[in-house]
Amino acid sequence: MRINRKLIISIGVIAIIIISYLVIDSILFNGIKPKPINENGFQVNFFAKENIENKTAVVLIGGGQWGDYWSQEIANKEMVGISLPYIGKEGLPNLPEEIDLEYFESALNWIRKQKSVDPKKIIVMGASRNAELALIIASIFPDMVSGVIAYTPSSVSWSNTVLPYNSNELKASWKYNGIDIPYLPMTKISGNDTEKIRMLDYWENGLSKIDSTHKSHIKVELIKGPILLFSGVDDKVWPSAKMADMIENRLTNNNFKYNFKSIKYQNAGHSISTNPKQLSDLRIGKININGKNYEYEFGGTAEGDLNAKKNAYLQVFEFLLNIKND
């Protein structure tokens, strides 16, 4: 039988390309590749060096590129990074409303059983609304979570209607055992005759309607571990520095016995949780309200955000080192 010489050459070329790619990839990539986990109803990207045991683990609430970036950084420092999405992927809810906290409970139970993880040193970390969720998770599951890192945090749990693409029906954002996590009910943000929206006004208006006894305040005093907060004084998305102060006041009033640190950065806005090695020129966000596109400011300056990110990065690993050595 005559073998097609062109076919053999083509197969050989393809094989060389594949081998070359694998060799180059192994040379250029000096990080830790994730192990995707999709079982027991939850999904994670699990980052850990081989053969490590009993290490501090950080769960990045929200997952995505942000979660993978931080998980990689954490794993490179002899810990375990776990990027945990909960919406927007196949098999997960499309919208952040009525999210069952049992999802995170299942993930935490699985994480605690991993040989590489010290079950007494599991930290949850989030930014913006995922910081809200991280604080709630730590308060609901205090015996499973050993501390919290929250960038541009919220002091309250908000209703689903704070996001214009969610359903119009007022619902809790989070639930546990079929019961709503108490929330601050909000009407949806309204458009206007301009092309810009002042996001900060929307959230501050909501906060102005409640006092310190309102049931929507996150019960941060129930958290059994240290808490680290970062906020930008010039945050124009929502009043993260103000809400960080509200969290601090609640902890103080309840004689919180664990370490607490709130760092507020001048000239910094909402986008301070991303890669500190990258200077971002993204100063404006876009949002669609009732079919019309609007722009909104993140706040801060490019230099202010970068300085905040660099300092916060150092603070994160100092925080984790203290937990590791505790």
Tab-separated table of C-alpha atoms in Angstrom:
chain	number	residue	atom	x	y	z
A	1	MET	CA	0.000	0.000	0.000
A	2	ARG	CA	1.370	3.357	-0.947
A	3	ILE	CA	1.448	5.817	1.952
A	4	ASN	CA	0.640	9.398	1.166
A	5	ARG	CA	3.925	11.196	1.656
A	6	LYS	CA	2.246	14.586	2.138
A	7	LEU	CA	0.098	13.105	4.900
A	8	ILE	CA	3.165	11.783	6.720
A	9	ILE	CA	4.911	15.134	6.433
A	10	SER	CA	1.804	16.955	7.693
A	11	ILE	CA	1.496	14.645	10.696
A	12	GLY	CA	5.186	15.123	11.436
A	13	VAL	CA	4.899	18.907	11.295
A	14	ILE	CA	1.871	18.868	13.610
A	15	ALA	CA	3.724	16.630	16.080
A	16	ILE	CA	6.729	18.967	16.072
A	17	ILE	CA	4.467	21.986	16.672
A	18	ILE	CA	2.730	20.282	19.604
A	19	ILE	CA	6.000	19.156	21.190
A	20	SER	CA	7.524	22.608	20.685
A	21	TYR	CA	4.494	24.237	22.289
A	22	LEU	CA	4.713	21.965	25.328
A	23	VAL	CA	8.447	22.597	25.725
A	24	ILE	CA	8.111	26.377	25.337
A	25	ASP	CA	5.109	26.417	27.665
A	26	SER	CA	7.052	24.573	30.357
A	27	ILE	CA	9.959	27.003	30.003
A	28	LEU	CA	7.951	30.229	29.937
A	29	PHE	CA	5.295	29.283	32.491
A	30	ASN	CA	6.841	29.331	35.942
A	31	GLY	CA	3.576	29.423	37.853
A	32	ILE	CA	1.283	26.753	39.221
A	33	LYS	CA	-1.396	25.431	36.927
A	34	PRO	CA	-4.839	24.983	38.465
A	35	LYS	CA	-6.610	21.718	39.039
A	36	PRO	CA	-10.238	22.241	37.962
A	37	ILE	CA	-12.741	20.621	40.330
A	38	ASN	CA	-16.394	20.181	39.400
A	39	GLU	CA	-18.073	17.842	41.845
A	40	ASN	CA	-20.563	17.755	44.701
A	41	GLY	CA	-22.363	20.710	43.158
A	42	PHE	CA	-19.525	23.254	43.256
A	43	GLN	CA	-16.736	24.382	40.932
A	44	VAL	CA	-13.242	25.558	41.840
A	45	ASN	CA	-9.816	26.068	40.335
A	46	PHE	CA	-7.456	24.583	42.901
A	47	PHE	CA	-3.908	25.996	42.995
A	48	ALA	CA	-1.267	24.235	45.109
A	49	LYS	CA	2.301	23.065	44.709
A	50	GLU	CA	2.785	19.326	44.594
A	51	ASN	CA	3.304	17.402	47.813
A	52	ILE	CA	2.569	20.271	50.195
A	53	GLU	CA	0.613	19.463	53.342
A	54	ASN	CA	-1.392	21.269	55.989
A	55	LYS	CA	-1.022	24.791	54.564
A	56	THR	CA	-3.045	27.985	54.922
A	57	ALA	CA	-5.702	28.182	52.203
A	58	VAL	CA	-7.389	31.251	50.728
A	59	VAL	CA	-10.751	30.956	48.987
A	60	LEU	CA	-11.236	33.671	46.354
A	61	ILE	CA	-14.962	34.351	46.317
A	62	GLY	CA	-16.215	35.009	42.794
A	63	GLY	CA	-13.438	33.181	40.969
A	64	GLY	CA	-12.771	34.254	37.386
A	65	GLN	CA	-9.537	35.868	36.222
A	66	TRP	CA	-9.333	37.813	39.481
A	67	GLY	CA	-9.652	34.655	41.566
A	68	ASP	CA	-7.181	32.750	39.407
A	69	TYR	CA	-4.628	35.583	39.603
A	70	TRP	CA	-4.716	35.737	43.391
A	71	SER	CA	-4.818	31.945	43.748
A	72	GLN	CA	-1.682	31.711	41.629
A	73	GLU	CA	0.103	34.331	43.729
A	74	ILE	CA	-0.934	32.605	46.963
A	75	ALA	CA	0.120	29.154	45.762
A	76	ASN	CA	3.512	30.509	44.704
A	77	LYS	CA	4.072	31.443	48.352
A	78	GLU	CA	3.662	27.899	49.675
A	79	MET	CA	-0.043	28.195	50.458
A	80	VAL	CA	-3.196	26.992	48.711
A	81	GLY	CA	-5.273	29.277	46.483
A	82	ILE	CA	-8.824	28.315	45.572
A	83	SER	CA	-10.719	30.291	42.936
A	84	LEU	CA	-14.442	29.784	43.616
A	85	PRO	CA	-17.033	31.086	41.120
A	86	TYR	CA	-20.724	30.913	41.961
A	87	ILE	CA	-22.493	32.480	38.966
A	88	GLY	CA	-22.124	32.824	35.226
A	89	LYS	CA	-20.727	29.386	34.378
A	90	GLU	CA	-22.394	26.244	33.099
A	91	GLY	CA	-24.136	24.535	35.980
A	92	LEU	CA	-24.190	27.694	38.116
A	93	PRO	CA	-26.867	30.401	38.495
A	94	ASN	CA	-26.875	33.150	35.888
A	95	LEU	CA	-27.772	35.953	38.293
A	96	PRO	CA	-26.520	36.888	41.782
A	97	GLU	CA	-29.862	36.558	43.511
A	98	GLU	CA	-31.116	34.033	46.049
A	99	ILE	CA	-27.724	32.338	46.013
A	100	ASP	CA	-27.763	29.347	48.358
A	101	LEU	CA	-24.935	29.535	50.873
A	102	GLU	CA	-24.968	25.729	51.021
A	103	TYR	CA	-22.909	25.963	47.822
A	104	PHE	CA	-20.065	27.562	49.782
A	105	GLU	CA	-20.623	25.245	52.729
A	106	SER	CA	-20.104	22.230	50.450
A	107	ALA	CA	-16.971	23.785	48.966
A	108	LEU	CA	-15.552	24.561	52.416
A	109	ASN	CA	-16.240	21.017	53.610
A	110	TRP	CA	-14.383	19.645	50.597
A	111	ILE	CA	-11.488	22.084	51.026
A	112	ARG	CA	-11.087	21.142	54.691
A	113	LYS	CA	-10.518	17.506	53.705
A	114	GLN	CA	-7.681	18.202	51.290
A	115	LYS	CA	-4.274	16.981	52.426
A	116	SER	CA	-2.641	20.222	51.321
A	117	VAL	CA	-4.955	22.354	53.498
A	118	ASP	CA	-4.832	23.104	57.207
A	119	PRO	CA	-8.563	22.993	58.074
A	120	LYS	CA	-7.986	25.479	60.889
A	121	LYS	CA	-6.482	28.075	58.553
A	122	ILE	CA	-8.973	28.750	55.764
A	123	ILE	CA	-9.413	32.404	54.770
A	124	VAL	CA	-12.091	33.852	52.500
A	125	MET	CA	-11.295	36.844	50.314
A	126	GLY	CA	-13.476	38.996	48.077
A	127	ALA	CA	-13.808	42.404	46.480
A	128	SER	CA	-16.829	44.718	46.297
A	129	ARG	CA	-20.036	42.638	46.417
A	130	ASN	CA	-17.882	39.532	46.735
A	131	ALA	CA	-16.366	41.163	49.824
A	132	GLU	CA	-19.928	41.485	51.134
A	133	LEU	CA	-20.379	37.782	50.434
A	134	ALA	CA	-17.025	36.824	51.997
A	135	LEU	CA	-17.978	38.572	55.245
A	136	ILE	CA	-21.377	36.877	55.233
A	137	ILE	CA	-19.849	33.435	54.615
A	138	ALA	CA	-17.396	33.920	57.486
A	139	SER	CA	-20.215	35.020	59.802
A	140	ILE	CA	-22.525	32.125	58.850
A	141	PHE	CA	-19.794	29.456	58.979
A	142	PRO	CA	-17.478	30.739	61.741
A	143	ASP	CA	-16.167	27.265	62.574
A	144	MET	CA	-15.081	26.677	58.982
A	145	VAL	CA	-13.521	30.053	58.186
A	146	SER	CA	-10.513	31.425	60.051
A	147	GLY	CA	-10.410	34.990	58.741
A	148	VAL	CA	-11.455	37.440	56.040
A	149	ILE	CA	-9.729	39.732	53.559
A	150	ALA	CA	-12.196	42.207	52.046
A	151	TYR	CA	-11.415	44.810	49.374
A	152	THR	CA	-13.832	47.759	49.088
A	153	PRO	CA	-16.266	45.993	51.423
A	154	SER	CA	-19.913	46.381	52.293
A	155	SER	CA	-21.197	46.550	55.849
A	156	VAL	CA	-24.667	45.340	54.876
A	157	SER	CA	-26.290	42.687	52.745
A	158	TRP	CA	-28.068	44.239	49.759
A	159	SER	CA	-31.143	43.095	47.872
A	160	ASN	CA	-30.881	41.611	44.395
A	161	THR	CA	-32.333	44.780	42.893
A	162	VAL	CA	-29.097	46.735	43.263
A	163	LEU	CA	-28.063	45.265	39.913
A	164	PRO	CA	-30.075	46.504	36.905
A	165	TYR	CA	-29.823	43.187	35.038
A	166	ASN	CA	-31.343	41.187	37.914
A	167	SER	CA	-35.067	40.450	38.071
A	168	ASN	CA	-37.439	43.256	39.001
A	169	GLU	CA	-38.944	41.268	41.861
A	170	LEU	CA	-37.389	42.193	45.209
A	171	LYS	CA	-35.406	39.227	46.534
A	172	ALA	CA	-32.563	38.413	48.874
A	173	SER	CA	-29.163	38.128	47.272
A	174	TRP	CA	-28.206	35.263	49.612
A	175	LYS	CA	-30.112	32.462	51.355
A	176	TYR	CA	-29.278	29.723	53.840
A	177	ASN	CA	-31.467	26.772	54.757
A	178	GLY	CA	-34.145	28.305	52.568
A	179	ILE	CA	-34.209	31.489	54.660
A	180	ASP	CA	-33.246	34.923	53.333
A	181	ILE	CA	-30.107	36.525	54.689
A	182	PRO	CA	-31.608	39.834	55.944
A	183	TYR	CA	-31.044	42.554	53.373
A	184	LEU	CA	-31.399	46.245	52.728
A	185	PRO	CA	-34.217	46.533	50.155
A	186	MET	CA	-33.365	48.794	47.253
A	187	THR	CA	-35.265	50.059	44.250
A	188	LYS	CA	-33.386	49.636	41.000
A	189	ILE	CA	-31.072	52.419	39.945
A	190	SER	CA	-32.756	54.914	37.617
A	191	GLY	CA	-31.426	56.468	34.465
A	192	ASN	CA	-31.408	60.165	33.617
A	193	ASP	CA	-31.205	62.589	30.722
A	194	THR	CA	-27.403	62.554	30.622
A	195	GLU	CA	-24.987	59.790	29.673
A	196	LYS	CA	-23.480	59.494	33.155
A	197	ILE	CA	-24.592	57.912	36.427
A	198	ARG	CA	-23.354	58.807	39.899
A	199	MET	CA	-23.197	55.337	41.405
A	200	LEU	CA	-22.038	56.590	44.799
A	201	ASP	CA	-25.255	58.559	45.334
A	202	TYR	CA	-27.349	55.433	44.796
A	203	TRP	CA	-25.648	53.414	47.535
A	204	GLU	CA	-25.342	56.300	49.983
A	205	ASN	CA	-29.052	56.985	49.615
A	206	GLY	CA	-29.744	53.387	50.603
A	207	LEU	CA	-27.491	53.543	53.657
A	208	SER	CA	-29.082	56.809	54.773
A	209	LYS	CA	-32.417	55.029	55.307
A	210	ILE	CA	-31.190	52.666	58.029
A	211	ASP	CA	-29.576	52.915	61.454
A	212	SER	CA	-27.049	50.689	63.195
A	213	THR	CA	-29.771	48.315	64.410
A	214	HIS	CA	-31.111	47.442	60.956
A	215	LYS	CA	-31.214	43.701	60.333
A	216	SER	CA	-29.305	44.016	57.045
A	217	HIS	CA	-26.010	44.741	58.823
A	218	ILE	CA	-23.638	41.820	58.425
A	219	LYS	CA	-23.012	40.121	61.771
A	220	VAL	CA	-19.265	40.482	61.487
A	221	GLU	CA	-18.875	40.053	65.249
A	222	LEU	CA	-19.623	36.333	64.749
A	223	ILE	CA	-16.489	35.837	62.663
A	224	LYS	CA	-13.899	33.728	64.475
A	225	GLY	CA	-10.695	35.113	63.104
A	226	PRO	CA	-8.839	38.246	62.009
A	227	ILE	CA	-10.302	40.653	59.480
A	228	LEU	CA	-8.405	42.831	56.993
A	229	LEU	CA	-10.229	45.562	55.065
A	230	PHE	CA	-9.047	47.764	52.189
A	231	SER	CA	-10.930	50.756	50.822
A	232	GLY	CA	-10.345	53.791	48.644
A	233	VAL	CA	-11.224	57.159	50.150
A	234	ASP	CA	-12.152	58.356	46.644
A	235	ASP	CA	-14.256	55.285	45.786
A	236	LYS	CA	-16.981	56.589	43.469
A	237	VAL	CA	-18.755	53.259	42.946
A	238	TRP	CA	-19.946	52.843	46.509
A	239	PRO	CA	-18.885	54.242	49.916
A	240	SER	CA	-16.434	51.484	50.808
A	241	ALA	CA	-14.417	53.606	53.276
A	242	LYS	CA	-17.606	54.617	55.087
A	243	MET	CA	-18.815	51.025	55.212
A	244	ALA	CA	-15.406	49.879	56.475
A	245	ASP	CA	-15.879	52.339	59.347
A	246	MET	CA	-19.343	50.895	59.979
A	247	ILE	CA	-17.846	47.407	60.183
A	248	GLU	CA	-15.194	48.645	62.591
A	249	ASN	CA	-17.795	50.318	64.816
A	250	ARG	CA	-19.859	47.142	64.967
A	251	LEU	CA	-16.815	45.070	65.892
A	252	THR	CA	-15.783	47.561	68.575
A	253	ASN	CA	-19.286	47.695	70.043
A	254	ASN	CA	-19.346	43.905	70.237
A	255	ASN	CA	-15.866	43.589	71.788
A	256	PHE	CA	-14.429	41.667	68.848
A	257	LYS	CA	-11.496	39.694	70.238
A	258	TYR	CA	-9.593	38.951	67.037
A	259	ASN	CA	-7.204	41.192	65.144
A	260	PHE	CA	-8.835	43.772	62.918
A	261	LYS	CA	-7.228	46.184	60.473
A	262	SER	CA	-8.872	48.676	58.136
A	263	ILE	CA	-6.628	50.444	55.640
A	264	LYS	CA	-8.030	53.412	53.732
A	265	TYR	CA	-6.063	54.757	50.772
A	266	GLN	CA	-6.061	58.392	49.688
A	267	ASN	CA	-6.447	59.073	45.936
A	268	ALA	CA	-7.683	55.499	45.445
A	269	GLY	CA	-11.050	54.379	44.141
A	270	HIS	CA	-12.958	51.134	43.739
A	271	SER	CA	-10.485	49.216	41.550
A	272	ILE	CA	-7.730	48.403	44.029
A	273	SER	CA	-7.959	44.605	44.233
A	274	THR	CA	-6.436	43.736	40.857
A	275	ASN	CA	-2.862	42.907	39.804
A	276	PRO	CA	-0.561	45.446	41.534
A	277	LYS	CA	2.045	44.992	38.819
A	278	GLN	CA	-0.249	46.593	36.258
A	279	LEU	CA	-1.072	50.290	35.953
A	280	SER	CA	-4.691	50.469	34.831
A	281	ASP	CA	-5.926	53.310	32.641
A	282	LEU	CA	-9.505	52.105	33.073
A	283	ARG	CA	-11.164	54.965	34.941
A	284	ILE	CA	-14.697	54.654	33.592
A	285	GLY	CA	-17.204	51.800	33.770
A	286	LYS	CA	-20.293	51.221	31.655
A	287	ILE	CA	-23.764	50.154	32.744
A	288	ASN	CA	-26.990	49.598	30.828
A	289	ILE	CA	-30.166	50.835	32.499
A	290	ASN	CA	-33.457	50.165	30.744
A	291	GLY	CA	-31.749	49.814	27.384
A	292	LYS	CA	-29.614	52.962	27.634
A	293	ASN	CA	-25.853	52.893	28.205
A	294	TYR	CA	-24.318	55.093	30.883
A	295	GLU	CA	-20.813	55.734	32.121
A	296	TYR	CA	-19.757	55.869	35.766
A	297	GLU	CA	-16.482	56.644	37.520
A	298	PHE	CA	-14.450	54.173	39.552
A	299	GLY	CA	-12.802	57.014	41.456
A	300	GLY	CA	-9.211	57.604	42.422
A	301	THR	CA	-6.294	58.253	40.103
A	302	ALA	CA	-4.224	55.743	38.161
A	303	GLU	CA	-1.232	56.449	40.399
A	304	GLY	CA	-3.325	56.393	43.565
A	305	ASP	CA	-4.890	53.059	42.663
A	306	LEU	CA	-1.512	51.568	41.773
A	307	ASN	CA	0.050	52.676	45.054
A	308	ALA	CA	-2.932	51.249	46.938
A	309	LYS	CA	-2.707	47.932	45.098
A	310	LYS	CA	1.014	47.608	45.767
A	311	ASN	CA	0.661	48.337	49.463
A	312	ALA	CA	-2.423	46.142	49.832
A	313	TYR	CA	-0.579	43.252	48.182
A	314	LEU	CA	2.120	43.457	50.850
A	315	GLN	CA	-0.512	43.755	53.573
A	316	VAL	CA	-2.329	40.653	52.304
A	317	PHE	CA	0.743	38.474	52.550
A	318	GLU	CA	1.753	39.918	55.902
A	319	PHE	CA	-1.752	39.041	57.129
A	320	LEU	CA	-1.458	35.501	55.739
A	321	LEU	CA	2.031	35.059	57.170
A	322	ASN	CA	0.732	35.945	60.623
A	323	ILE	CA	-1.988	33.318	60.255
A	324	LYS	CA	0.520	30.787	58.973
A	325	ASN	CA	2.786	31.369	61.975
A	326	ASP	CA	-0.009	31.524	64.537
